[in-house]
mmCIF file of C-alpha atoms in Angstrom:
data_model
loop_
_atom_site.group_PDB
_atom_site.id
_atom_site.type_symbol
_atom_site.label_atom_id
_atom_site.label_comp_id
_atom_site.label_asym_id
_atom_site.label_seq_id
_atom_site.Cartn_x
_atom_site.Cartn_y
_atom_site.Cartn_z
ATOM 1 C CA MET A 1 0.000 0.000 0.000
ATOM 2 C CA LYS A 2 2.867 2.341 0.859
ATOM 3 C CA HIS A 3 4.367 1.652 -2.545
ATOM 4 C CA LEU A 4 1.111 2.595 -4.248
ATOM 5 C CA LEU A 5 0.833 5.851 -2.298
ATOM 6 C CA ALA A 6 4.446 6.686 -3.063
ATOM 7 C CA ALA A 7 3.872 6.037 -6.762
ATOM 8 C CA ALA A 8 0.751 8.227 -6.728
ATOM 9 C CA GLY A 9 2.680 11.001 -4.968
ATOM 10 C CA LEU A 10 5.458 10.720 -7.516
ATOM 11 C CA ALA A 11 2.942 10.974 -10.372
ATOM 12 C CA ALA A 12 1.312 14.038 -8.815
ATOM 13 C CA ALA A 13 4.693 15.687 -8.356
ATOM 14 C CA THR A 14 5.529 14.981 -11.992
ATOM 15 C CA LEU A 15 2.295 16.614 -13.152
ATOM 16 C CA LEU A 16 2.660 19.800 -11.107
ATOM 17 C CA PRO A 17 5.273 21.540 -13.285
ATOM 18 C CA ALA A 18 3.210 20.840 -16.421
ATOM 19 C CA THR A 19 0.108 22.310 -14.768
ATOM 20 C CA ALA A 20 2.015 25.373 -13.645
ATOM 21 C CA SER A 21 3.446 25.783 -17.137
ATOM 22 C CA ALA A 22 -0.018 25.592 -18.680
ATOM 23 C CA GLN A 23 -1.321 28.230 -16.288
ATOM 24 C CA SER A 24 1.464 30.633 -17.227
ATOM 25 C CA PHE A 25 0.500 30.427 -20.903
ATOM 26 C CA PRO A 26 -0.919 33.828 -21.987
ATOM 27 C CA ASP A 27 -4.625 34.224 -22.623
ATOM 28 C CA THR A 28 -5.013 33.579 -26.317
ATOM 29 C CA LYS A 29 -6.782 36.312 -28.274
ATOM 30 C CA VAL A 30 -8.409 34.922 -31.398
ATOM 31 C CA GLY A 31 -9.736 36.894 -34.352
ATOM 32 C CA VAL A 32 -11.794 35.698 -37.314
ATOM 33 C CA VAL A 33 -11.621 36.806 -40.938
ATOM 34 C CA ASP A 34 -14.062 36.241 -43.803
ATOM 35 C CA VAL A 35 -11.369 35.413 -46.353
ATOM 36 C CA ASN A 36 -13.827 35.108 -49.235
ATOM 37 C CA ARG A 37 -15.184 38.607 -48.595
ATOM 38 C CA VAL A 38 -11.674 40.060 -48.546
ATOM 39 C CA ALA A 39 -10.733 38.243 -51.759
ATOM 40 C CA THR A 40 -13.850 39.351 -53.635
ATOM 41 C CA THR A 41 -14.469 42.873 -52.339
ATOM 42 C CA CYS A 42 -11.044 44.485 -52.136
ATOM 43 C CA THR A 43 -10.885 47.324 -54.670
ATOM 44 C CA ALA A 44 -8.307 45.723 -56.959
ATOM 45 C CA CYS A 45 -10.005 42.331 -56.555
ATOM 46 C CA VAL A 46 -13.359 43.638 -57.786
ATOM 47 C CA THR A 47 -11.770 45.201 -60.866
ATOM 48 C CA ALA A 48 -9.788 42.047 -61.670
ATOM 49 C CA LEU A 49 -12.750 39.713 -61.196
ATOM 50 C CA GLN A 50 -14.926 41.907 -63.413
ATOM 51 C CA SER A 51 -12.280 41.724 -66.132
ATOM 52 C CA LEU A 52 -12.132 37.950 -65.706
ATOM 53 C CA GLU A 53 -15.914 37.710 -66.118
ATOM 54 C CA GLN A 54 -15.674 39.738 -69.331
ATOM 55 C CA GLN A 55 -13.089 37.269 -70.606
ATOM 56 C CA ALA A 56 -15.400 34.364 -69.783
ATOM 57 C CA GLN A 57 -18.324 36.104 -71.511
ATOM 58 C CA ALA A 58 -16.173 36.586 -74.621
ATOM 59 C CA VAL A 59 -15.462 32.854 -74.713
ATOM 60 C CA ARG A 60 -19.176 32.051 -74.380
ATOM 61 C CA ALA A 61 -20.011 34.523 -77.143
ATOM 62 C CA ARG A 62 -17.373 32.978 -79.406
ATOM 63 C CA GLU A 63 -18.730 29.512 -78.644
ATOM 64 C CA THR A 64 -22.196 30.644 -79.734
ATOM 65 C CA GLN A 65 -20.770 32.320 -82.835
ATOM 66 C CA LEU A 66 -19.036 29.108 -83.869
ATOM 67 C CA GLY A 67 -21.824 26.790 -82.781
ATOM 68 C CA GLN A 68 -24.798 28.277 -84.610
ATOM 69 C CA PRO A 69 -23.546 27.765 -88.205
ATOM 70 C CA LEU A 70 -22.225 24.327 -87.264
ATOM 71 C CA GLN A 71 -25.627 23.376 -85.918
ATOM 72 C CA GLN A 72 -27.308 24.559 -89.122
ATOM 73 C CA THR A 73 -24.823 22.596 -91.232
ATOM 74 C CA ALA A 74 -25.346 19.495 -89.117
ATOM 75 C CA GLN A 75 -29.114 19.726 -89.531
ATOM 76 C CA ALA A 76 -28.805 20.128 -93.311
ATOM 77 C CA ILE A 77 -26.449 17.149 -93.619
ATOM 78 C CA GLN A 78 -28.657 15.021 -91.378
ATOM 79 C CA ALA A 79 -31.691 15.836 -93.545
ATOM 80 C CA GLU A 80 -29.815 14.704 -96.654
ATOM 81 C CA VAL A 81 -28.679 11.505 -94.945
ATOM 82 C CA ASN A 82 -32.246 10.768 -93.843
ATOM 83 C CA ALA A 83 -33.506 11.337 -97.386
ATOM 84 C CA LEU A 84 -31.171 8.622 -98.685
ATOM 85 C CA ASN A 85 -33.185 5.953 -96.836
ATOM 86 C CA GLY A 86 -30.070 3.860 -96.324
ATOM 87 C CA ALA A 87 -28.631 4.404 -99.785
ATOM 88 C CA GLU A 88 -24.929 5.117 -100.217
ATOM 89 C CA PRO A 89 -24.176 8.866 -99.822
ATOM 90 C CA SER A 90 -22.649 10.650 -102.771
ATOM 91 C CA ALA A 91 -18.978 11.620 -102.850
ATOM 92 C CA ASP A 92 -20.005 15.266 -102.457
ATOM 93 C CA LEU A 93 -22.010 14.517 -99.320
ATOM 94 C CA GLN A 94 -19.183 12.471 -97.885
ATOM 95 C CA GLN A 95 -16.768 15.353 -98.469
ATOM 96 C CA ARG A 96 -19.153 17.783 -96.784
ATOM 97 C CA VAL A 97 -19.504 15.462 -93.794
ATOM 98 C CA GLN A 98 -15.731 15.259 -93.502
ATOM 99 C CA ALA A 99 -15.364 19.047 -93.810
ATOM 100 C CA PHE A 100 -18.055 19.527 -91.159
ATOM 101 C CA GLN A 101 -16.279 17.194 -88.756
ATOM 102 C CA GLN A 102 -13.020 19.093 -89.245
ATOM 103 C CA GLN A 103 -14.788 22.421 -88.611
ATOM 104 C CA GLN A 104 -16.417 20.977 -85.510
ATOM 105 C CA GLN A 105 -13.075 19.755 -84.162
ATOM 106 C CA ALA A 106 -11.387 23.084 -84.921
ATOM 107 C CA ALA A 107 -14.174 24.982 -83.119
ATOM 108 C CA ALA A 108 -13.965 22.708 -80.067
ATOM 109 C CA GLN A 109 -10.178 23.109 -79.965
ATOM 110 C CA GLU A 110 -10.443 26.902 -80.188
ATOM 111 C CA ILE A 111 -12.961 27.080 -77.330
ATOM 112 C CA GLN A 112 -10.841 24.717 -75.247
ATOM 113 C CA GLN A 113 -7.769 26.907 -75.751
ATOM 114 C CA ARG A 114 -9.661 30.103 -74.935
ATOM 115 C CA SER A 115 -11.183 28.521 -71.824
ATOM 116 C CA ALA A 116 -7.749 27.350 -70.689
ATOM 117 C CA ILE A 117 -6.448 30.924 -70.967
ATOM 118 C CA VAL A 118 -9.327 32.219 -68.841
ATOM 119 C CA GLN A 119 -8.687 29.517 -66.236
ATOM 120 C CA ARG A 120 -4.972 30.341 -66.188
ATOM 121 C CA ASN A 121 -5.803 34.032 -65.740
ATOM 122 C CA ARG A 122 -8.194 33.155 -62.901
ATOM 123 C CA ASN A 123 -5.496 31.179 -61.088
ATOM 124 C CA TYR A 124 -3.022 34.028 -61.624
ATOM 125 C CA ILE A 125 -5.454 36.558 -60.148
ATOM 126 C CA LEU A 126 -6.105 34.356 -57.111
ATOM 127 C CA GLN A 127 -2.358 33.917 -56.569
ATOM 128 C CA GLN A 128 -1.881 37.680 -56.456
ATOM 129 C CA ILE A 129 -4.792 38.127 -54.052
ATOM 130 C CA SER A 130 -3.512 35.355 -51.785
ATOM 131 C CA ALA A 131 -0.017 36.853 -51.828
ATOM 132 C CA ALA A 132 -1.465 40.167 -50.607
ATOM 133 C CA ILE A 133 -3.703 38.648 -47.928
ATOM 134 C CA GLU A 134 -0.957 36.661 -46.176
ATOM 135 C CA PRO A 135 1.135 39.688 -45.063
ATOM 136 C CA ALA A 136 -2.076 41.574 -44.253
ATOM 137 C CA TYR A 137 -2.811 38.936 -41.598
ATOM 138 C CA GLN A 138 0.553 39.588 -39.967
ATOM 139 C CA GLN A 139 0.015 43.354 -39.941
ATOM 140 C CA VAL A 140 -3.414 42.991 -38.345
ATOM 141 C CA VAL A 141 -2.124 40.500 -35.772
ATOM 142 C CA ALA A 142 0.588 42.962 -34.735
ATOM 143 C CA ARG A 143 -1.720 45.990 -34.756
ATOM 144 C CA ARG A 144 -4.674 44.426 -32.928
ATOM 145 C CA GLY A 145 -2.625 42.306 -30.524
ATOM 146 C CA VAL A 146 -4.271 39.014 -31.367
ATOM 147 C CA HIS A 147 -2.435 35.712 -31.222
ATOM 148 C CA LEU A 148 -4.391 33.762 -33.784
ATOM 149 C CA ILE A 149 -6.595 34.378 -36.840
ATOM 150 C CA VAL A 150 -8.968 31.709 -38.116
ATOM 151 C CA PRO A 151 -11.257 31.768 -41.168
ATOM 152 C CA THR A 152 -14.866 32.659 -40.378
ATOM 153 C CA GLU A 153 -16.107 29.539 -42.175
ATOM 154 C CA SER A 154 -14.139 27.379 -39.721
ATOM 155 C CA THR A 155 -15.952 28.779 -36.683
ATOM 156 C CA LEU A 156 -19.306 27.674 -35.304
ATOM 157 C CA ALA A 157 -20.009 31.041 -33.689
ATOM 158 C CA HIS A 158 -18.167 34.214 -32.735
ATOM 159 C CA GLN A 159 -18.735 37.672 -31.327
ATOM 160 C CA PRO A 160 -18.706 40.580 -33.820
ATOM 161 C CA ALA A 161 -15.968 42.184 -31.717
ATOM 162 C CA VAL A 162 -13.445 39.525 -32.794
ATOM 163 C CA ASP A 163 -14.215 39.892 -36.521
ATOM 164 C CA LEU A 164 -11.093 41.347 -38.156
ATOM 165 C CA THR A 165 -12.350 41.151 -41.746
ATOM 166 C CA ASN A 166 -12.531 44.927 -42.175
ATOM 167 C CA ASP A 167 -9.013 45.339 -40.784
ATOM 168 C CA VAL A 168 -7.579 42.792 -43.212
ATOM 169 C CA LEU A 169 -9.608 44.265 -46.079
ATOM 170 C CA ALA A 170 -8.267 47.744 -45.354
ATOM 171 C CA GLU A 171 -4.695 46.443 -45.256
ATOM 172 C CA VAL A 172 -5.135 44.596 -48.565
ATOM 173 C CA ASN A 173 -6.616 47.736 -50.149
ATOM 174 C CA ARG A 174 -3.587 49.678 -48.911
ATOM 175 C CA THR A 175 -1.001 47.297 -50.345
ATOM 176 C CA LEU A 176 -2.705 45.724 -53.363
ATOM 177 C CA THR A 177 -3.430 48.636 -55.684
ATOM 178 C CA SER A 178 -3.685 46.682 -58.938
ATOM 179 C CA ILE A 179 -3.863 43.104 -60.201
ATOM 180 C CA ASN A 180 -2.526 41.832 -63.499
ATOM 181 C CA VAL A 181 -5.406 39.947 -65.127
ATOM 182 C CA ASN A 182 -3.373 38.305 -67.881
ATOM 183 C CA ALA A 183 -1.217 35.401 -66.781
ATOM 184 C CA PRO A 184 2.196 34.987 -68.384
ATOM 185 C CA ALA A 185 2.239 32.501 -71.230
ATOM 186 C CA PRO A 186 3.247 29.028 -70.109
ATOM 187 C CA GLN A 187 6.957 28.504 -70.438
ATOM 188 C CA GLN A 188 7.930 26.253 -73.274
ATOM 189 C CA PRO A 189 10.659 23.732 -72.527
ATOM 190 C CA ALA A 190 13.934 25.267 -73.590
ATOM 191 C CA ALA A 191 15.494 23.647 -76.606
ATOM 192 C CA GLN A 192 18.627 21.803 -75.685
ATOM 193 C CA GLN A 193 21.599 23.567 -77.095
ATOM 194 C CA THR A 194 24.538 21.518 -78.183
ATOM 195 C CA PRO A 195 27.666 22.784 -76.476
ATOM 196 C CA GLN A 196 30.166 24.333 -78.824
ATOM 197 C CA GLN A 197 33.308 22.362 -79.154
ATOM 198 C CA SER A 198 36.350 24.147 -77.892
ATOM 199 C CA ARG A 199 38.960 24.769 -80.530
#
């Protein structure tokens, strides 16, 4: 029994420094930030996202422009095929079918390329916004004396007093005055140069 009491006392003594250490830890001040609101409402962000939407609208308009005549051609060819009642199509019809398929593939490729550019521009815009938000967090933490910032969407509930969204938004507006909406062209792999032989 004495051994058990001694072991319990030893365990309690071992735990005391950890408890004291935990009590000396400073009271943590936590702030929350609506990251999505910062990323979509900062002045430069709004301008960039509007430009991005115009780019996307241009792609949709081009898709319609290419699609309407193709649809009309497809309907005309289909009517001729139906009129054959299973008979062999003429060489002229076969050539027109082949030309239509090539036009259709070219149109799809063009839209795919344009859409890829818009997506690349979108990613580039988001990278610039993210790069501006990260240091804004640090500035707000230092200015407001908080120890931790968490995204609003990760919280179940919070008091309005701990919402630092406006602080971060103001800091981003101060530092991020413009956003480049056109991403650099993807780098092509450099052609391997053969080393010149020394003479």
